[in-house]
PDB file of C-alpha atoms in Angstrom:
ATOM      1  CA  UNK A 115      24.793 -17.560   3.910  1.00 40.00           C
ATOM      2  CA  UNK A 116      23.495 -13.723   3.693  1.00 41.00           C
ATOM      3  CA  UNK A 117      25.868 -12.056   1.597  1.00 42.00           C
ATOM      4  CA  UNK A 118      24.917  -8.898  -0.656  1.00 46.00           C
ATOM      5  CA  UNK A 119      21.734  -8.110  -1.544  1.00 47.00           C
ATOM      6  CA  UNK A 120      22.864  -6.594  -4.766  1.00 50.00           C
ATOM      7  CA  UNK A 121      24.476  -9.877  -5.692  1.00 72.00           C
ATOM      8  CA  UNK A 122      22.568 -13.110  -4.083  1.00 90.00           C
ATOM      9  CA  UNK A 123      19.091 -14.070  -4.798  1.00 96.00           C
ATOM     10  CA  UNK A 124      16.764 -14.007  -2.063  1.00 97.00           C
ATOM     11  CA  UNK A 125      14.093 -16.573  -1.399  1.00 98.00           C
ATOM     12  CA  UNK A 126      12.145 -15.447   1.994  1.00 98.00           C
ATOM     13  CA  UNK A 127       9.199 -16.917   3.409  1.00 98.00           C
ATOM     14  CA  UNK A 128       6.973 -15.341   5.729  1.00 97.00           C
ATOM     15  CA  UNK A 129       4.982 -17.897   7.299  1.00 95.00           C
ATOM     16  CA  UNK A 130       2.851 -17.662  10.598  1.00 88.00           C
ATOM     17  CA  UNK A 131      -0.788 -18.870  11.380  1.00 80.00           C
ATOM     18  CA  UNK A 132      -3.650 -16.642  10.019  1.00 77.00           C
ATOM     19  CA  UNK A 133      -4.028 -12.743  11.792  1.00 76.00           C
ATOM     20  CA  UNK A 134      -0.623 -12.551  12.102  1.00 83.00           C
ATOM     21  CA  UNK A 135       0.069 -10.078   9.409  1.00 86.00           C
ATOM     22  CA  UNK A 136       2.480 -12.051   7.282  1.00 92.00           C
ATOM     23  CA  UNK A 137       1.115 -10.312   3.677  1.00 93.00           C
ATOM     24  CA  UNK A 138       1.678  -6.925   5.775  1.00 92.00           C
ATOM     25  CA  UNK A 139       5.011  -7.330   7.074  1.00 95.00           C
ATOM     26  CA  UNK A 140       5.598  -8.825   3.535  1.00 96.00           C
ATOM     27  CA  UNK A 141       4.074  -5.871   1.535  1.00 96.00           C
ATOM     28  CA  UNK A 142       6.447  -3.406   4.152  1.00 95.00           C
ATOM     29  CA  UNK A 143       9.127  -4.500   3.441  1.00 96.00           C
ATOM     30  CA  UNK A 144       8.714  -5.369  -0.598  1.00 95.00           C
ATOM     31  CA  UNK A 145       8.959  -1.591  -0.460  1.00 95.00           C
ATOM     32  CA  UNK A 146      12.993  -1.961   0.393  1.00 95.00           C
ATOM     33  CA  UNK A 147      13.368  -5.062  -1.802  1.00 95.00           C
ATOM     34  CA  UNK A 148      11.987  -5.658  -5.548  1.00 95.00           C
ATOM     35  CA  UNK A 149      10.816  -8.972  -5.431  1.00 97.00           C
ATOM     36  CA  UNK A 150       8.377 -11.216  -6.780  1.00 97.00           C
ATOM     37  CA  UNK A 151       5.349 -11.273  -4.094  1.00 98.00           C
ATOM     38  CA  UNK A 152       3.485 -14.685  -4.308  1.00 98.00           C
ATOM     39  CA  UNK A 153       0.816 -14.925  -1.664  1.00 96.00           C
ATOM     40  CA  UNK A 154      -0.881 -18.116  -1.709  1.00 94.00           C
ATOM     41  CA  UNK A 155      -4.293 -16.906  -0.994  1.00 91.00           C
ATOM     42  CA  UNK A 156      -4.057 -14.839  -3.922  1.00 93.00           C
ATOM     43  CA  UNK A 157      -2.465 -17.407  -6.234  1.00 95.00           C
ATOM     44  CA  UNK A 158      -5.038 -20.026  -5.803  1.00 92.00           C
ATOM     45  CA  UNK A 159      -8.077 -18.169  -3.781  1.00 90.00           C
ATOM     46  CA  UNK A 160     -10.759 -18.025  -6.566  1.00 93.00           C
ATOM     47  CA  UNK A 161     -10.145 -21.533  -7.695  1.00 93.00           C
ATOM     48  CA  UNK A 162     -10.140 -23.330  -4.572  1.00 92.00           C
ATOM     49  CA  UNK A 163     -13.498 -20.910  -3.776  1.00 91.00           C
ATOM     50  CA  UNK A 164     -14.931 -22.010  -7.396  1.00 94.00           C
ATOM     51  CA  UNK A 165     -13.965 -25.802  -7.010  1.00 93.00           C
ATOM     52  CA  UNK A 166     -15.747 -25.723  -3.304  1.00 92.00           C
ATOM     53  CA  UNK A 167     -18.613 -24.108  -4.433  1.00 92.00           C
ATOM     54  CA  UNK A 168     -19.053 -26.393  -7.385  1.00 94.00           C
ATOM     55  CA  UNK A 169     -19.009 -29.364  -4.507  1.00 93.00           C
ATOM     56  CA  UNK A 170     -21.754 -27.530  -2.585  1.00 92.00           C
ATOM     57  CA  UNK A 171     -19.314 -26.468  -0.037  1.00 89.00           C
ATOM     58  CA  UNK A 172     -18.780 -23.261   1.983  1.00 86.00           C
ATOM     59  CA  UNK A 173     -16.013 -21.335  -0.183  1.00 85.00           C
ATOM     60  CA  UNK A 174     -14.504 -20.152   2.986  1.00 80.00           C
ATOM     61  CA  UNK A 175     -14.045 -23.498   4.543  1.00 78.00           C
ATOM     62  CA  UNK A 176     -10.387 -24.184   4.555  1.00 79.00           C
ATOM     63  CA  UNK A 177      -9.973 -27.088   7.169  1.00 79.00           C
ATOM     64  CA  UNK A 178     -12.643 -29.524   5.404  1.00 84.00           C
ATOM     65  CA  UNK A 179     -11.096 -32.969   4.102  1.00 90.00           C
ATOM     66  CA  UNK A 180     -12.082 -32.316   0.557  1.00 93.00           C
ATOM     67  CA  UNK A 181      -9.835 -29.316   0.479  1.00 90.00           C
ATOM     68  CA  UNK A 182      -7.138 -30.865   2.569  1.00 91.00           C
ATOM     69  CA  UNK A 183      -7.764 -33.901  -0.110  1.00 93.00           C
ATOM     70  CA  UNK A 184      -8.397 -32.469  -3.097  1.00 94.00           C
ATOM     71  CA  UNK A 185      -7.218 -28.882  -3.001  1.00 94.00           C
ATOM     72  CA  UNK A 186      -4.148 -27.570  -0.747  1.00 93.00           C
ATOM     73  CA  UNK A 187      -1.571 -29.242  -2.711  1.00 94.00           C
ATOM     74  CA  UNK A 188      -2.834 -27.886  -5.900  1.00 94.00           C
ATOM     75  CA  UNK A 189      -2.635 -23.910  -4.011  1.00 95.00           C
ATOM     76  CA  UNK A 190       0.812 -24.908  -2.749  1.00 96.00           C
ATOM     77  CA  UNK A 191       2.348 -26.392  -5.657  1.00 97.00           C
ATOM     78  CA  UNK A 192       0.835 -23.847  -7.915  1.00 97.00           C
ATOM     79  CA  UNK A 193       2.674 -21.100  -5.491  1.00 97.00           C
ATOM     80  CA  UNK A 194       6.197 -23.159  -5.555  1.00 98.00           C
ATOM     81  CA  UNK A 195       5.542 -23.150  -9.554  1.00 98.00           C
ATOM     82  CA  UNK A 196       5.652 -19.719  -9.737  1.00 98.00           C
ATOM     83  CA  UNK A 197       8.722 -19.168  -7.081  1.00 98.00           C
ATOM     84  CA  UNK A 198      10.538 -21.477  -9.543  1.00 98.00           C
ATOM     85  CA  UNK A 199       9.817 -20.231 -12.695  1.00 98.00           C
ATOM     86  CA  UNK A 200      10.524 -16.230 -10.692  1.00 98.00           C
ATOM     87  CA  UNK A 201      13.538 -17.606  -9.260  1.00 98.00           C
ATOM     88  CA  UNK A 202      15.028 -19.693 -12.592  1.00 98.00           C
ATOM     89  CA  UNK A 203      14.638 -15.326 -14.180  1.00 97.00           C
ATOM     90  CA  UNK A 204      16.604 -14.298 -11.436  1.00 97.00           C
ATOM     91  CA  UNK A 205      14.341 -13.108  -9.933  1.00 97.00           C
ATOM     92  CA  UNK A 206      13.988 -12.217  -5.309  1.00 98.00           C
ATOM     93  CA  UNK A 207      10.767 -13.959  -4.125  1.00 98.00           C
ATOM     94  CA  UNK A 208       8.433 -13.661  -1.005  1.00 98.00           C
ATOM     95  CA  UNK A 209       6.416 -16.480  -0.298  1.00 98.00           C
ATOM     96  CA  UNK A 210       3.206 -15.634   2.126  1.00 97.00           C
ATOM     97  CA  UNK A 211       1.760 -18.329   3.376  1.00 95.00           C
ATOM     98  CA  UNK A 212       1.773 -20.856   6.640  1.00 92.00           C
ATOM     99  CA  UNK A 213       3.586 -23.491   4.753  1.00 94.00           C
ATOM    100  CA  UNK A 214       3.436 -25.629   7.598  1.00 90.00           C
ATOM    101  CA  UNK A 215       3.580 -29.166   5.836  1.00 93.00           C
ATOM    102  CA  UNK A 216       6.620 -27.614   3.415  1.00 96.00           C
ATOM    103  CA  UNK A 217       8.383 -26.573   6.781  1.00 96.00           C
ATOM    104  CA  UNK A 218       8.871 -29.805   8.176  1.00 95.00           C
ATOM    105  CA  UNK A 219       9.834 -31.433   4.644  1.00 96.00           C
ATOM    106  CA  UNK A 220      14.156 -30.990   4.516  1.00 95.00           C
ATOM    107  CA  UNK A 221      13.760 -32.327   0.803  1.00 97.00           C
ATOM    108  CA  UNK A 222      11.143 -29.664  -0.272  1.00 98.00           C
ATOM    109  CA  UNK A 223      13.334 -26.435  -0.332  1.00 98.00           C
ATOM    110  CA  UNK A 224      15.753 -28.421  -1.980  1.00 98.00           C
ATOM    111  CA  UNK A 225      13.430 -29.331  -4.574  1.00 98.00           C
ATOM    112  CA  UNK A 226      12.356 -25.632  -5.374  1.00 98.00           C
ATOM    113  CA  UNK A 227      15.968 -25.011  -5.617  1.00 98.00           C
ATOM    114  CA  UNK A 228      17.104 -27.837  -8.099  1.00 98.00           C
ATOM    115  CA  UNK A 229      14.064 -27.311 -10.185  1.00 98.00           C
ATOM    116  CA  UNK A 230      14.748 -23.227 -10.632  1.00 98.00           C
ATOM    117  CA  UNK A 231      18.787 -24.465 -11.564  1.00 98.00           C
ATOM    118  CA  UNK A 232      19.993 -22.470  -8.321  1.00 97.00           C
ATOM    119  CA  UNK A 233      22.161 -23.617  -5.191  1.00 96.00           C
ATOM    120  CA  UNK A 234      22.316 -22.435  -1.583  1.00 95.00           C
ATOM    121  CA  UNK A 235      25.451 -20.591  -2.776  1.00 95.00           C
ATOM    122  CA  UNK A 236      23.371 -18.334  -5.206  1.00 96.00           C
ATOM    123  CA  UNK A 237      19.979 -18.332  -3.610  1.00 97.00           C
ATOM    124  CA  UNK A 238      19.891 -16.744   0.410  1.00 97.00           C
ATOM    125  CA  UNK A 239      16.728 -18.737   1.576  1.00 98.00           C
ATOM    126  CA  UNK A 240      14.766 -16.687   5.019  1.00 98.00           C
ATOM    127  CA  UNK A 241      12.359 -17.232   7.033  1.00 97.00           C
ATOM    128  CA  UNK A 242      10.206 -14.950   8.814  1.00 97.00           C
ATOM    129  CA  UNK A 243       7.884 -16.501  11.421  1.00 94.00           C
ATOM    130  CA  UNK A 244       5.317 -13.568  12.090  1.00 92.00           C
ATOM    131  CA  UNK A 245       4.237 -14.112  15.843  1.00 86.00           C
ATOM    132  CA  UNK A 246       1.753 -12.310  17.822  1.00 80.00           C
ATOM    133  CA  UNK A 247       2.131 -12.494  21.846  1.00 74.00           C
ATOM    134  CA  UNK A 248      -1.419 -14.408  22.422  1.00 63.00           C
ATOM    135  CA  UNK A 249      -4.798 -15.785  20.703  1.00 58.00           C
ATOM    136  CA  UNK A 250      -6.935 -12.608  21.486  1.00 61.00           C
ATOM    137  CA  UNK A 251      -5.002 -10.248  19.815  1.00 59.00           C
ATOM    138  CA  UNK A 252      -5.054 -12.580  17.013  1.00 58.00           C
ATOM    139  CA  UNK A 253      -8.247 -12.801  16.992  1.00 59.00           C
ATOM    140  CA  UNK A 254      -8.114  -8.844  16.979  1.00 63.00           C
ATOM    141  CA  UNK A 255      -6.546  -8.920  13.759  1.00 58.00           C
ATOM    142  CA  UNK A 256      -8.502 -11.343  12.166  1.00 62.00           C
ATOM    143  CA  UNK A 257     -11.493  -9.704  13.004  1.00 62.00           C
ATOM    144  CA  UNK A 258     -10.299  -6.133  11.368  1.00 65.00           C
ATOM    145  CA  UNK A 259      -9.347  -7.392   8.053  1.00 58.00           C
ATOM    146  CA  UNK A 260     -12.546  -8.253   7.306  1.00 60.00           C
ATOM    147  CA  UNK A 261     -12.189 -11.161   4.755  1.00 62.00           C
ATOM    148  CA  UNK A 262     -14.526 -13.769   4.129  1.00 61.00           C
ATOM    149  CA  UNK A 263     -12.168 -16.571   3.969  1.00 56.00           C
ATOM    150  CA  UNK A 264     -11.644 -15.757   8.269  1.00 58.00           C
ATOM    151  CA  UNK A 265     -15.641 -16.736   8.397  1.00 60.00           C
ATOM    152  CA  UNK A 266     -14.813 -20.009   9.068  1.00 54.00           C
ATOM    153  CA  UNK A 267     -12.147 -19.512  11.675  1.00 57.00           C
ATOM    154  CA  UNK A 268     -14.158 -16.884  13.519  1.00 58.00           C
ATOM    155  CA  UNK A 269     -17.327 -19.049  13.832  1.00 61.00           C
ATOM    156  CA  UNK A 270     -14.977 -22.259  15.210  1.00 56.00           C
ATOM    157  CA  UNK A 271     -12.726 -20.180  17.090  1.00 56.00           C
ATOM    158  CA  UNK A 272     -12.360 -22.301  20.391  1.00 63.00           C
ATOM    159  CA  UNK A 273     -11.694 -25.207  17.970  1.00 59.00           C
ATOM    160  CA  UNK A 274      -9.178 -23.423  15.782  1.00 52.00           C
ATOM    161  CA  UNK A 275      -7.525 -21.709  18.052  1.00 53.00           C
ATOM    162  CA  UNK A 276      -6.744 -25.205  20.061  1.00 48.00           C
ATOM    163  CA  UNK A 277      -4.581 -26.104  16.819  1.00 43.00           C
ATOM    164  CA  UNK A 278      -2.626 -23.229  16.309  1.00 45.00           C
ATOM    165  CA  UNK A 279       0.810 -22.984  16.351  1.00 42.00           C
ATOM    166  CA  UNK A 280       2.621 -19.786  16.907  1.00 57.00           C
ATOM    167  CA  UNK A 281       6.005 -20.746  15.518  1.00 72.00           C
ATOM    168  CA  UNK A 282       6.097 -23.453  12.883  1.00 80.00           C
ATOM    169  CA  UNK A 283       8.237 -26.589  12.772  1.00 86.00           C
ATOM    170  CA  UNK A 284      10.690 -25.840  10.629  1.00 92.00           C
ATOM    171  CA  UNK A 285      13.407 -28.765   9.114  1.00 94.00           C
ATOM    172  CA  UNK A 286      14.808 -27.092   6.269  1.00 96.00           C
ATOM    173  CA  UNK A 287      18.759 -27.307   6.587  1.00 93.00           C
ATOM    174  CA  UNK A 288      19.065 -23.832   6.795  1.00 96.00           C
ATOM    175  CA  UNK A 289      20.669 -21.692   9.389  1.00 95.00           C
ATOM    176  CA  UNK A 290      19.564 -20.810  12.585  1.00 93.00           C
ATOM    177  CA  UNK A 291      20.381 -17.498  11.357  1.00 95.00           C
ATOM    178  CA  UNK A 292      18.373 -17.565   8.645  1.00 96.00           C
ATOM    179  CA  UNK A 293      15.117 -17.853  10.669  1.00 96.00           C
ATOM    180  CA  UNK A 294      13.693 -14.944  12.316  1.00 95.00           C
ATOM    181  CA  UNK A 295      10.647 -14.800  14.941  1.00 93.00           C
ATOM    182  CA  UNK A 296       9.114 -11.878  14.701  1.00 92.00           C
ATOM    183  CA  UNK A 297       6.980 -10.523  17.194  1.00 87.00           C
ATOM    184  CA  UNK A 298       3.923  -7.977  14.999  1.00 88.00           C
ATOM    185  CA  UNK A 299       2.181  -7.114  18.166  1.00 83.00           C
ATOM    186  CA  UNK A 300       1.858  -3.401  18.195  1.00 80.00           C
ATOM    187  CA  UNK A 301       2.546  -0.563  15.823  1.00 85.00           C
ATOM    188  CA  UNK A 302       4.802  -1.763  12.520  1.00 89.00           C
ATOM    189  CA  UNK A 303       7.443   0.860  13.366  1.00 92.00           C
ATOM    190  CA  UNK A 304       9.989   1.871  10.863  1.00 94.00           C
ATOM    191  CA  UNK A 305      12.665   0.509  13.539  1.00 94.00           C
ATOM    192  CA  UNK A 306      10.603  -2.982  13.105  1.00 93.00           C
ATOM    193  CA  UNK A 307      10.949  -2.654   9.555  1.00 95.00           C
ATOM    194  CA  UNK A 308      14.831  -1.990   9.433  1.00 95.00           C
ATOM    195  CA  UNK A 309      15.239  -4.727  11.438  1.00 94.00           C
ATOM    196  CA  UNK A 310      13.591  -6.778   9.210  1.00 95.00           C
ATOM    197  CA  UNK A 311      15.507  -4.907   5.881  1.00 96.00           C
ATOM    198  CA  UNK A 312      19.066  -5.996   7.518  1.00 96.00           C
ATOM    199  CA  UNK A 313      17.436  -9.498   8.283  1.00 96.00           C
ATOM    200  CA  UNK A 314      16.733 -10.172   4.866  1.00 95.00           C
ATOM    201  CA  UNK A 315      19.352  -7.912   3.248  1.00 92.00           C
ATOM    202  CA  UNK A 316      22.274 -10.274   5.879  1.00 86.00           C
ATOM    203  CA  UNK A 317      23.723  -6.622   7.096  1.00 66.00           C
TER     204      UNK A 317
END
């Protein structure tokens, strides 16, 4: 896997529970590599927020069983839609999003990948699994970003934070190579960032 950047597709996801700073790391290093940036919140956020409201729900409420019924699939598949359709132009893509049911699926990567026409061979799929060291910093982060959608989280912290997992299950047959912890506590140093570049990039 790896190869050249200038000559193999890349499909990296940068998954990683919420306050980690996936769409940061993400956005830092999209200014290296020209790629398609698909972050699931964004793809499906007013939607899901409309559809909830319309069923007299709180629009921040991500962890209620109508939305795990009725509307995660939709924001996921909607997302993989667009990596295909990016991917199928020839297009890089970065995926931002937990993606922890897609994770532990071996047939689902496989599925993006016959669906866009590519192969392993032509398409280097990543993973970045954006860590922080523990809960409070997390919590930190979650709290500084200032986004409704966290309202939810922040008022059922000692419940949420009880289901968390800092590094997602992850089945894909893929390389062990091409998954990469990475720890965001701290400053996002330039150093972090090149190590991240030549991650992706398979220097």
């Amino acid at each position: 896997m790896g190869g050249d950047i200038r000559r193999m597709q890349k499909l990296v996801f940068f998954v990683g529970v919420a306050g980690t700073g996936k769409t940061t790391v993400a956005l830092k290093l999209a200014e290296r590599i020209q790629a398609a940036f698909l972050d699931r919140d964004t793809v499906g956020g007013r939607f899901v927020e409309k559809m909830l409201e319309m069923n007299g729900l709180d629009v921040n409420d991500r962890d209620s069983d109508f939305y795990k019924k009725h509307l995660r699939d939709l924001e996921y598949d909607t997302t993989k839609d667009i990596c295909i359709e990016n991917l199928a132009a020839g297009q890089n893509v970065f995926m931002i999003s937990p993606f922890t049911a897609e994770l532990k699926n071996k047939a689902w990567i496989e599925e993006v990948l016959a669906a866009a026409g590519k192969t392993h061979a032509e398409v280097d799929v990543k993973v970045v699994a954006v860590t922080l060291k523990d809960m409070d910093l997390q919590k930190e982060r979650i709290i500084d970003r200032q986004t409704e959608r966290d309202t939810w989280k922040l008022e059922h912290w000692d419940d949420f934070k009880h289901r968390v997992q800092f590094v997602p299950d992850i089945q894909w047959e893929i390389p062990e190579s091409s998954v990469l912890v990475f720890d965001n506590s701290g400053e996002l140093t330039e150093e972090k960032v090149e190590q991240l570049y030549r991650f992706v990039a398979g220097e």
